[in-house]
Short mmCIF file of C-alpha atoms and ligand atoms in Angstrom, two decimals:
data_model
loop_
_atom_site.label_atom_id
_atom_site.label_comp_id
_atom_site.label_asym_id
_atom_site.label_seq_id
_atom_site.Cartn_x
_atom_site.Cartn_y
_atom_site.Cartn_z
CA MET A 1 172.87 101.69 33.31
CA GLY A 2 175.66 102.54 30.95
CA LYS A 3 174.48 103.39 27.48
CA THR A 4 176.53 104.26 24.44
CA PRO A 5 177.00 108.05 24.25
CA PRO A 6 175.06 109.49 21.26
CA GLU A 7 178.26 110.73 19.60
CA VAL A 8 179.61 107.16 19.54
CA ASP A 9 176.41 105.88 17.92
CA GLU A 10 176.60 108.81 15.47
CA TYR A 11 180.21 107.95 14.59
CA ILE A 12 179.22 104.34 13.96
CA LYS A 13 176.36 105.39 11.70
CA ALA A 14 178.52 107.85 9.78
CA HIS A 15 181.33 105.34 9.17
CA ARG A 16 179.37 102.35 7.91
CA SER A 17 180.98 102.34 4.51
CA ASP A 18 184.51 102.96 5.90
CA PHE A 19 184.04 100.04 8.27
CA GLU A 20 183.04 97.85 5.34
CA SER A 21 185.94 98.83 3.09
CA GLU A 22 188.36 98.23 5.94
CA LEU A 23 186.92 94.77 6.50
CA PHE A 24 187.39 94.08 2.77
CA GLU A 25 191.03 95.23 2.98
CA LEU A 26 191.72 92.67 5.71
CA LEU A 27 189.80 89.95 3.88
CA LYS A 28 192.04 90.41 0.85
CA ILE A 29 195.07 89.19 2.80
CA PRO A 30 195.36 85.37 2.53
CA SER A 31 196.56 84.79 6.10
CA VAL A 32 196.33 80.98 6.06
CA SER A 33 198.17 79.93 9.22
CA ALA A 34 198.42 76.21 8.38
CA ASP A 35 200.25 76.82 5.10
CA SER A 36 203.83 78.12 5.37
CA ARG A 37 203.66 79.39 1.77
CA HIS A 38 201.43 82.12 3.23
CA ASP A 39 203.81 83.17 6.03
CA SER A 40 204.44 86.60 4.54
CA ASP A 41 200.67 87.14 4.13
CA THR A 42 200.07 86.15 7.72
CA ALA A 43 202.71 88.69 8.79
CA ARG A 44 201.00 91.29 6.60
CA ALA A 45 197.66 90.63 8.30
CA ALA A 46 199.32 91.09 11.71
CA ASP A 47 200.75 94.44 10.52
CA TRP A 48 197.32 95.49 9.24
CA VAL A 49 195.69 94.71 12.59
CA ALA A 50 198.49 96.39 14.57
CA ASP A 51 198.09 99.51 12.44
CA GLN A 52 194.40 99.70 13.39
CA PHE A 53 195.42 100.07 17.03
CA THR A 54 198.25 102.56 16.53
CA ARG A 55 195.84 104.76 14.57
CA ILE A 56 193.58 105.09 17.62
CA GLY A 57 196.47 105.75 20.00
CA PHE A 58 196.69 102.31 21.63
CA GLU A 59 200.05 101.10 22.90
CA THR A 60 200.67 98.38 20.34
CA GLU A 61 203.27 95.66 19.92
CA GLN A 62 203.73 92.49 17.95
CA ILE A 63 204.97 89.52 19.93
CA GLN A 64 207.13 87.35 17.70
CA THR A 65 206.71 83.64 18.37
CA GLU A 66 208.02 80.42 16.86
CA GLY A 67 204.95 80.67 14.67
CA HIS A 68 202.86 83.69 13.69
CA PRO A 69 202.95 86.99 15.60
CA ILE A 70 200.52 87.95 18.36
CA VAL A 71 199.19 91.52 18.16
CA LEU A 72 198.92 92.99 21.64
CA ALA A 73 197.35 96.43 22.13
CA ARG A 74 196.22 98.43 25.14
CA SER A 75 194.08 101.51 25.57
CA SER A 76 195.53 104.32 27.74
CA PRO A 77 195.06 103.21 31.33
CA ILE A 78 192.21 104.74 33.30
CA GLU A 79 192.04 104.28 37.03
CA ASN A 80 189.17 102.64 38.86
CA ALA A 81 187.77 101.14 35.69
CA PRO A 82 187.54 97.42 34.99
CA THR A 83 189.86 95.79 32.45
CA THR A 84 188.44 93.73 29.62
CA MET A 85 190.46 91.63 27.24
CA VAL A 86 189.32 91.17 23.66
CA TYR A 87 190.54 87.99 22.01
CA GLY A 88 190.30 87.24 18.31
CA HIS A 89 192.29 85.78 15.44
CA TYR A 90 193.49 87.15 12.12
CA ASP A 91 194.46 83.76 10.69
CA VAL A 92 192.11 81.78 8.47
CA GLN A 93 191.60 78.19 7.34
CA PRO A 94 192.89 77.05 3.94
CA PRO A 95 190.37 78.02 1.24
CA ASP A 96 190.29 74.69 -0.61
CA PRO A 97 188.49 73.33 -2.59
CA LEU A 98 189.03 76.46 -4.68
CA ASP A 99 186.82 75.56 -7.62
CA GLU A 100 183.74 75.50 -5.38
CA TRP A 101 183.96 79.21 -4.59
CA ILE A 102 181.50 81.37 -6.54
CA SER A 103 183.84 84.34 -6.16
CA PRO A 104 187.55 83.89 -5.27
CA PRO A 105 188.20 83.44 -1.51
CA PHE A 106 190.47 86.46 -1.16
CA GLU A 107 188.46 88.83 -3.34
CA PRO A 108 185.67 89.89 -0.96
CA THR A 109 182.41 90.15 -2.88
CA VAL A 110 179.03 91.34 -1.61
CA ARG A 111 175.92 89.38 -2.63
CA ASP A 112 172.52 89.92 -0.99
CA GLY A 113 173.98 91.86 1.92
CA ASP A 114 176.60 89.23 2.77
CA VAL A 115 180.31 89.57 2.16
CA TYR A 116 181.85 86.39 0.77
CA ALA A 117 185.51 85.66 1.56
CA ARG A 118 187.63 83.24 3.57
CA GLY A 119 187.72 84.61 7.13
CA ALA A 120 184.60 86.78 6.66
CA THR A 121 182.91 85.36 9.76
CA ASP A 122 185.82 83.28 11.17
CA ASP A 123 187.15 85.49 12.48
CA LYS A 124 188.15 88.69 10.69
CA GLY A 125 184.66 90.20 10.42
CA GLN A 126 183.61 89.30 13.94
CA MET A 127 186.95 90.33 15.47
CA LEU A 128 186.96 93.67 13.67
CA THR A 129 183.65 94.69 15.28
CA HIS A 130 185.51 95.11 18.57
CA ILE A 131 188.25 97.21 16.98
CA LYS A 132 185.77 99.48 15.18
CA SER A 133 183.80 100.00 18.41
CA ALA A 134 186.99 101.13 20.17
CA GLU A 135 187.77 103.41 17.24
CA ALA A 136 184.30 104.95 17.55
CA TRP A 137 184.78 105.68 21.26
CA MET A 138 188.30 107.06 20.77
CA ASN A 139 187.46 109.25 17.79
CA ALA A 140 184.11 110.45 19.11
CA CYS A 141 184.88 110.84 22.84
CA GLY A 142 188.68 110.74 23.05
CA SER A 143 188.62 107.92 25.61
CA LEU A 144 187.02 104.62 26.57
CA PRO A 145 184.99 103.85 29.70
CA VAL A 146 186.96 100.62 30.39
CA ASN A 147 190.56 99.51 30.04
CA LEU A 148 190.88 97.31 26.98
CA ILE A 149 193.64 94.81 26.18
CA TYR A 150 193.46 93.25 22.72
CA VAL A 151 195.10 89.91 22.04
CA ILE A 152 194.71 89.12 18.35
CA GLU A 153 196.60 86.01 17.35
CA GLY A 154 197.54 84.29 14.10
CA GLU A 155 197.41 80.64 15.14
CA GLU A 156 193.90 79.94 16.40
CA GLU A 157 193.19 77.71 13.43
CA VAL A 158 196.26 75.61 14.19
CA GLY A 159 195.80 75.17 17.94
CA SER A 160 197.07 78.42 19.61
CA GLU A 161 200.15 76.75 21.09
CA ASN A 162 202.39 79.82 20.94
CA LEU A 163 199.73 82.05 22.50
CA GLU A 164 199.41 79.49 25.27
CA LYS A 165 203.18 79.67 25.91
CA PHE A 166 203.04 83.47 25.88
CA ILE A 167 200.25 83.59 28.47
CA VAL A 168 201.84 80.99 30.70
CA SER A 169 205.23 82.77 30.58
CA ASP A 170 203.82 85.97 32.13
CA PRO A 171 200.13 85.88 32.99
CA ASP A 172 200.28 89.07 35.10
CA GLN A 173 200.74 91.33 32.09
CA LEU A 174 197.37 90.12 30.79
CA ALA A 175 195.46 90.50 34.06
CA CYS A 176 191.83 91.31 33.29
CA ASP A 177 188.32 90.91 34.67
CA CYS A 178 186.81 89.12 31.69
CA VAL A 179 187.52 88.22 28.06
CA VAL A 180 185.24 89.14 25.16
CA ILE A 181 185.34 86.80 22.14
CA SER A 182 183.27 86.96 18.98
CA ASP A 183 184.19 83.80 17.10
CA THR A 184 180.94 81.83 17.44
CA SER A 185 177.47 82.04 15.91
CA GLN A 186 173.96 83.28 16.58
CA PHE A 187 171.30 80.62 17.12
CA GLY A 188 169.62 81.73 13.91
CA PRO A 189 168.94 84.89 11.92
CA GLY A 190 167.62 87.53 14.32
CA GLN A 191 168.38 85.25 17.28
CA PRO A 192 171.63 86.49 18.83
CA ALA A 193 173.21 84.09 21.30
CA ILE A 194 175.54 83.98 24.22
CA THR A 195 177.46 80.71 23.93
CA TYR A 196 178.17 79.15 27.33
CA GLY A 197 179.84 75.94 26.18
CA LEU A 198 182.33 74.90 23.51
CA ARG A 199 183.71 71.49 22.72
CA GLY A 200 187.41 70.69 22.99
CA ILE A 201 189.44 68.79 20.44
CA ALA A 202 192.13 66.11 20.11
CA TYR A 203 193.58 66.03 16.58
CA TYR A 204 195.91 63.36 15.11
CA GLU A 205 197.62 62.13 12.00
CA LEU A 206 198.03 58.38 11.72
CA ARG A 207 200.61 57.05 9.24
CA LEU A 208 200.79 53.38 8.36
CA PHE A 209 203.77 51.83 6.57
CA GLY A 210 203.75 48.40 4.92
CA PRO A 211 206.05 47.02 2.20
CA ALA A 212 209.27 48.86 1.27
CA GLN A 213 207.63 50.20 -1.91
CA ASP A 214 204.33 50.09 -3.85
CA LEU A 215 203.67 46.56 -5.15
CA HIS A 216 201.67 44.83 -7.90
CA SER A 217 198.37 43.95 -6.20
CA GLY A 218 198.06 40.78 -8.27
CA THR A 219 201.47 39.40 -7.46
CA PHE A 220 201.39 40.40 -3.78
CA GLY A 221 197.75 41.14 -2.82
CA GLY A 222 196.33 38.74 -0.25
CA ALA A 223 199.75 37.84 1.13
CA VAL A 224 201.17 41.24 2.09
CA THR A 225 199.23 43.52 4.50
CA ASN A 226 197.89 46.50 2.59
CA PRO A 227 198.32 49.70 4.69
CA ALA A 228 195.17 51.23 3.13
CA ASN A 229 193.13 48.15 4.11
CA ALA A 230 194.67 48.27 7.58
CA LEU A 231 193.84 51.97 7.91
CA ASN A 232 190.20 51.30 7.08
CA GLN A 233 189.97 48.49 9.57
CA ILE A 234 191.60 50.52 12.31
CA LEU A 235 189.53 53.65 11.79
CA SER A 236 186.32 51.65 11.72
CA GLN A 237 187.15 50.22 15.14
CA LEU A 238 187.44 53.66 16.73
CA ILE A 239 183.66 54.14 16.74
CA ASP A 240 180.76 51.69 16.73
CA THR A 241 177.50 51.87 14.80
CA ASP A 242 175.78 53.46 17.85
CA GLY A 243 178.18 56.37 17.60
CA LYS A 244 180.10 55.34 20.76
CA ILE A 245 183.82 55.95 20.64
CA GLN A 246 185.70 52.74 21.38
CA VAL A 247 188.98 54.09 22.79
CA PRO A 248 189.20 52.55 26.29
CA GLY A 249 188.44 55.08 29.03
CA PHE A 250 187.21 57.66 26.51
CA TYR A 251 183.99 58.47 28.42
CA ASP A 252 185.42 58.07 31.95
CA GLU A 253 185.59 61.79 32.71
CA VAL A 254 182.54 62.91 30.71
CA ILE A 255 180.06 64.73 32.95
CA PRO A 256 176.55 63.47 32.09
CA LEU A 257 174.10 66.10 30.91
CA THR A 258 171.60 67.05 33.60
CA THR A 259 167.87 66.78 32.99
CA ARG A 260 167.63 70.53 33.49
CA GLU A 261 170.19 71.25 30.80
CA ARG A 262 168.57 68.80 28.38
CA GLU A 263 165.22 70.50 28.97
CA GLY A 264 166.92 73.81 28.21
CA PHE A 265 168.18 72.41 24.88
CA GLN A 266 164.69 71.20 24.04
CA ALA A 267 163.26 74.63 24.72
CA LEU A 268 165.49 76.08 21.96
CA SER A 269 163.64 76.20 18.68
CA PHE A 270 165.99 73.75 16.96
CA SER A 271 164.49 72.35 13.79
CA GLU A 272 165.81 69.00 12.55
CA GLN A 273 164.40 69.70 9.08
CA ARG A 274 166.08 73.12 8.80
CA PHE A 275 169.33 71.54 9.98
CA GLN A 276 169.14 68.84 7.30
CA ASP A 277 168.38 71.45 4.65
CA LEU A 278 171.33 73.55 5.84
CA VAL A 279 173.84 70.74 5.28
CA GLY A 280 172.08 69.14 2.31
CA VAL A 281 171.34 65.68 3.75
CA ASP A 282 168.11 63.71 4.08
CA ALA A 283 169.01 62.10 7.42
CA THR A 284 171.32 62.72 10.35
CA SER A 285 173.10 60.21 12.59
CA GLY A 286 175.20 60.08 15.73
CA GLU A 287 175.42 58.79 19.26
CA SER A 288 172.27 56.90 20.20
CA GLY A 289 170.20 58.38 23.01
CA PHE A 290 170.96 62.01 22.13
CA SER A 291 169.27 64.66 19.99
CA THR A 292 170.95 66.22 16.97
CA TYR A 293 171.54 69.43 18.92
CA GLU A 294 173.15 67.51 21.81
CA ARG A 295 175.28 65.43 19.45
CA ARG A 296 176.81 68.49 17.84
CA CYS A 297 177.28 70.67 20.93
CA ALA A 298 177.34 68.71 24.13
CA ARG A 299 178.55 65.16 23.35
CA PRO A 300 181.92 63.95 22.03
CA SER A 301 182.33 63.00 18.38
CA PHE A 302 184.86 61.39 16.05
CA ASP A 303 185.61 62.50 12.48
CA VAL A 304 188.07 61.49 9.83
CA ASN A 305 189.23 64.86 8.45
CA GLY A 306 191.31 63.51 5.58
CA ILE A 307 192.41 60.13 4.28
CA TRP A 308 194.85 59.19 1.57
CA GLY A 309 197.04 56.43 0.17
CA GLY A 310 197.41 54.50 -3.06
CA TYR A 311 196.43 55.50 -6.56
CA GLN A 312 194.17 58.52 -7.01
CA GLY A 313 194.77 59.41 -10.65
CA GLU A 314 192.56 58.75 -13.67
CA GLY A 315 191.50 55.19 -14.47
CA ALA A 316 192.52 52.08 -12.54
CA LYS A 317 195.94 51.10 -11.29
CA THR A 318 196.36 47.71 -9.63
CA VAL A 319 198.63 48.68 -6.81
CA LEU A 320 199.18 47.65 -3.22
CA PRO A 321 200.38 50.92 -1.70
CA ALA A 322 203.40 51.05 0.60
CA LYS A 323 201.73 53.54 2.92
CA ALA A 324 198.43 55.13 3.89
CA SER A 325 197.50 57.93 6.28
CA ALA A 326 194.59 59.72 7.82
CA LYS A 327 193.98 62.87 9.81
CA PHE A 328 191.24 62.43 12.39
CA SER A 329 189.94 64.20 15.45
CA PHE A 330 187.73 63.78 18.47
CA ARG A 331 185.59 66.66 19.72
CA LEU A 332 185.65 66.61 23.50
CA VAL A 333 183.30 67.85 26.19
CA PRO A 334 184.32 69.60 29.41
CA ASN A 335 186.36 67.52 31.87
CA GLN A 336 187.88 65.25 29.20
CA ASN A 337 191.64 65.63 29.09
CA PRO A 338 193.16 65.56 25.56
CA LYS A 339 196.54 64.28 26.88
CA GLU A 340 194.86 61.37 28.61
CA ILE A 341 192.94 60.62 25.39
CA THR A 342 196.22 60.57 23.43
CA LYS A 343 197.74 58.04 25.84
CA ASN A 344 194.71 55.76 25.67
CA LEU A 345 194.40 56.14 21.90
CA GLU A 346 198.03 55.25 21.29
CA ALA A 347 197.81 52.13 23.46
CA PHE A 348 194.54 51.12 21.74
CA LEU A 349 195.99 51.63 18.24
CA HIS A 350 198.90 49.33 19.08
CA THR A 351 196.41 46.54 19.80
CA LEU A 352 194.72 47.14 16.42
CA ILE A 353 197.79 47.20 14.14
CA PRO A 354 197.91 44.04 11.99
CA PRO A 355 201.17 42.16 11.36
CA GLY A 356 203.37 43.65 8.64
CA ILE A 357 202.42 47.27 9.42
CA ARG A 358 204.40 49.93 11.25
CA MET A 359 202.52 52.89 12.70
CA GLU A 360 203.35 56.51 13.49
CA LEU A 361 200.85 58.62 15.44
CA VAL A 362 201.36 62.40 15.37
CA ASP A 363 199.51 64.42 18.01
CA LEU A 364 198.70 67.62 16.08
CA HIS A 365 196.90 69.57 18.79
CA GLY A 366 194.53 69.27 21.68
CA ALA A 367 192.34 71.50 23.81
CA PRO A 368 189.76 70.79 26.48
CA GLY A 369 186.09 71.77 26.19
CA VAL A 370 184.61 74.54 28.33
CA VAL A 371 181.42 75.61 29.99
CA VAL A 372 181.32 79.16 31.36
CA PRO A 373 179.12 80.28 34.24
CA LEU A 374 175.98 82.18 33.25
CA ASP A 375 175.24 83.79 36.59
CA SER A 376 177.68 86.65 36.31
CA PRO A 377 177.37 90.42 36.01
CA TYR A 378 179.49 90.22 32.81
CA ILE A 379 176.92 87.98 31.16
CA GLU A 380 174.17 90.37 32.23
CA ALA A 381 176.11 93.32 30.82
CA SER A 382 176.59 91.39 27.56
CA ALA A 383 172.88 90.58 27.35
CA ARG A 384 171.99 94.27 27.75
CA ALA A 385 174.51 95.26 25.08
CA ILE A 386 173.08 92.65 22.70
CA GLU A 387 169.57 94.00 23.30
CA HIS A 388 170.85 97.44 22.33
CA GLY A 389 172.76 96.27 19.25
CA PHE A 390 170.39 93.59 17.92
CA GLY A 391 167.08 94.86 19.29
CA THR A 392 166.32 91.54 20.97
CA SER A 393 167.63 89.62 23.95
CA PRO A 394 170.05 86.71 23.45
CA VAL A 395 169.41 82.98 23.81
CA TYR A 396 171.92 80.86 25.72
CA ILE A 397 173.45 78.00 23.74
CA ARG A 398 176.34 75.54 23.55
CA GLU A 399 178.28 75.11 20.33
CA GLY A 400 180.32 72.27 18.89
CA GLY A 401 183.43 74.11 17.67
CA SER A 402 186.55 74.82 19.73
CA ILE A 403 188.48 77.90 20.74
CA PRO A 404 191.53 76.30 22.34
CA ILE A 405 192.73 79.26 24.41
CA VAL A 406 189.48 79.82 26.36
CA THR A 407 190.47 77.27 29.04
CA THR A 408 193.84 78.97 29.48
CA PHE A 409 192.12 82.32 30.08
CA ALA A 410 190.14 80.68 32.87
CA SER A 411 192.99 78.68 34.40
CA ARG A 412 195.88 81.17 34.08
CA LEU A 413 194.15 84.55 34.19
CA GLY A 414 191.11 83.58 36.26
CA ALA A 415 189.03 85.39 33.65
CA GLU A 416 185.82 84.05 32.24
CA SER A 417 185.10 84.35 28.54
CA LEU A 418 182.04 86.03 27.09
CA LEU A 419 181.35 84.20 23.84
CA LEU A 420 179.26 86.67 21.89
CA GLY A 421 178.81 85.38 18.35
CA TRP A 422 177.65 87.54 15.45
CA GLY A 423 177.92 84.76 12.83
CA GLN A 424 175.25 82.45 11.42
CA ASN A 425 175.29 78.64 11.18
CA ASP A 426 175.11 78.89 7.40
CA ASP A 427 178.11 81.23 7.16
CA ASN A 428 180.22 78.35 5.79
CA MET A 429 183.03 78.55 8.34
CA HIS A 430 185.93 76.38 7.05
CA SER A 431 183.90 75.62 3.88
CA PRO A 432 183.78 77.12 0.39
CA ASN A 433 181.83 80.41 0.07
CA GLU A 434 182.35 81.57 3.65
CA LYS A 435 180.30 84.68 4.29
CA PHE A 436 179.26 87.21 6.93
CA SER A 437 176.16 89.38 6.97
CA LEU A 438 177.09 93.05 6.76
CA ALA A 439 173.98 93.86 8.82
CA ASP A 440 175.30 91.58 11.56
CA TYR A 441 178.74 93.21 11.22
CA HIS A 442 177.20 96.61 11.98
CA ARG A 443 175.00 95.19 14.74
CA GLY A 444 178.13 93.64 16.24
CA ILE A 445 179.92 97.00 16.20
CA ARG A 446 176.94 98.71 17.90
CA THR A 447 176.73 95.94 20.50
CA SER A 448 180.45 96.09 21.18
CA ALA A 449 180.41 99.88 21.64
CA CYS A 450 177.52 99.52 24.08
CA LEU A 451 179.27 96.66 25.88
CA TRP A 452 182.18 98.90 26.91
CA ALA A 453 179.69 101.23 28.61
CA GLU A 454 177.77 98.34 30.17
CA LEU A 455 180.94 96.73 31.54
CA ALA A 456 182.08 100.08 32.95
CA HIS A 457 178.83 100.82 34.78
CA GLY A 458 176.91 97.64 35.21
CA ALA A 459 179.37 94.82 35.83
N1 LIG B 501 185.38 80.00 15.10
C1 LIG B 501 185.82 78.69 15.30
C2 LIG B 501 185.25 78.05 16.55
C3 LIG B 501 183.80 77.72 16.50
C4 LIG B 501 183.25 77.07 15.40
C5 LIG B 501 183.00 78.04 17.54
C6 LIG B 501 181.91 76.77 15.37
C7 LIG B 501 181.65 77.73 17.54
C8 LIG B 501 181.10 77.11 16.43
C9 LIG B 501 187.32 78.63 15.41
O1 LIG B 501 187.98 79.53 14.58
C10 LIG B 501 187.76 77.26 14.99
O2 LIG B 501 187.46 76.86 13.91
N2 LIG B 501 188.48 76.57 15.84
C11 LIG B 501 189.06 75.33 15.50
C12 LIG B 501 190.07 75.04 16.55
C13 LIG B 501 191.01 73.92 16.23
C14 LIG B 501 191.75 74.14 14.96
C15 LIG B 501 191.97 73.73 17.37
C16 LIG B 501 188.01 74.24 15.41
O3 LIG B 501 187.03 74.23 16.17
O4 LIG B 501 188.16 73.37 14.54
ZN1 LIG B 502 187.82 78.51 12.50
#
């Protein structure tokens, strides 16, 4: 079996502190893709990533898109070796609410062995493990045992639409045997995981318009439809108290969970109490008939992500607002089609709109859910690499988040994704005080370096 050459392991050991300071450099760049005020920072992060590849002699280019650039890099071709793509993202979520951060989001700070910064785990830290492993091979051995193509994009957090267009426009240039992605989590500390399922997403903004301008709620309230009242009524009809989504046809394509898979979930050491402690609640809720683990990973869900309208300043203002809006999303499971959901949702909303209200529905982005096959030599190679890097074999899990482009890799490139997460569930992805364990960062680098050897020899 392919093992990491000792000089590669030596290089990794000797460069621990360089690898950390480089991660901190990248974490200092506020590459928030959703916020155009950060466009120059996002470009700077792309340059930083591209420079990492040129330094190790990879053929590197930046693909300019209508949005943020895609960094594309290739190792020097070797014949008769498999080709692996590495996918990751250098963009991050907005850091708000800022005042809840213990240390500022773009000033990486180490506390108790974790580095705190926006993007630490999602995805700069995890993504960088696969660049540092390539650096170790190149600088220690002068070559890699596999052909590597890196696709590091800047729009994962906003739906990956430009990457999708790029792949569809010329899939042949990205031909590969499999795709390695580290943008997920371990099952728990010391329990590395291979994720075989991710949920999809369908994300919307709903805008409701009522009277021509804000009105006195005493003079007009009760006679003029209040868009904020209407919004509440409409949103509350999208899901019932059993956690069942009410959009007609929503569950039509959902594949029921098999008894075997549900038994597999039960065999995972998921603790309801630890989960409640993690999020700071004293009870959980969701779709009836399903466990907490199933609800968050393997069943659809509905969440209001933001809601606004009317007076939000200090004290009371008796106003009937002219408009109200919400951002909301459904998490989808494999086989549900986000476009179909949009059609059904729009038709359903029209039946719910009360008189005196005009509606606008904006489809912000959508992506289907995925399940990847586990009976493959690539998965076996990954499991061996994880054993080497983490000292224990992985568990096989599904997760509730989405990585929109994974389906496109399967459908357009015929390549399955290996979702090898180094993060932890309490890493605060998308929340204040995002963090990443530096020990897991180094384990990830060791695993990645070993994976190139395993994929070359064993898969
Ligand atoms: N790293 C996450 C995906 C993820 C989260 C996987 C949790 C497994 C567990 C990724 O960066 C992400 O946040 N994706 C977005 C995609 C969306 C904006 C289209 C998500 O899931 O909200
Ligand atoms: Zn994310």
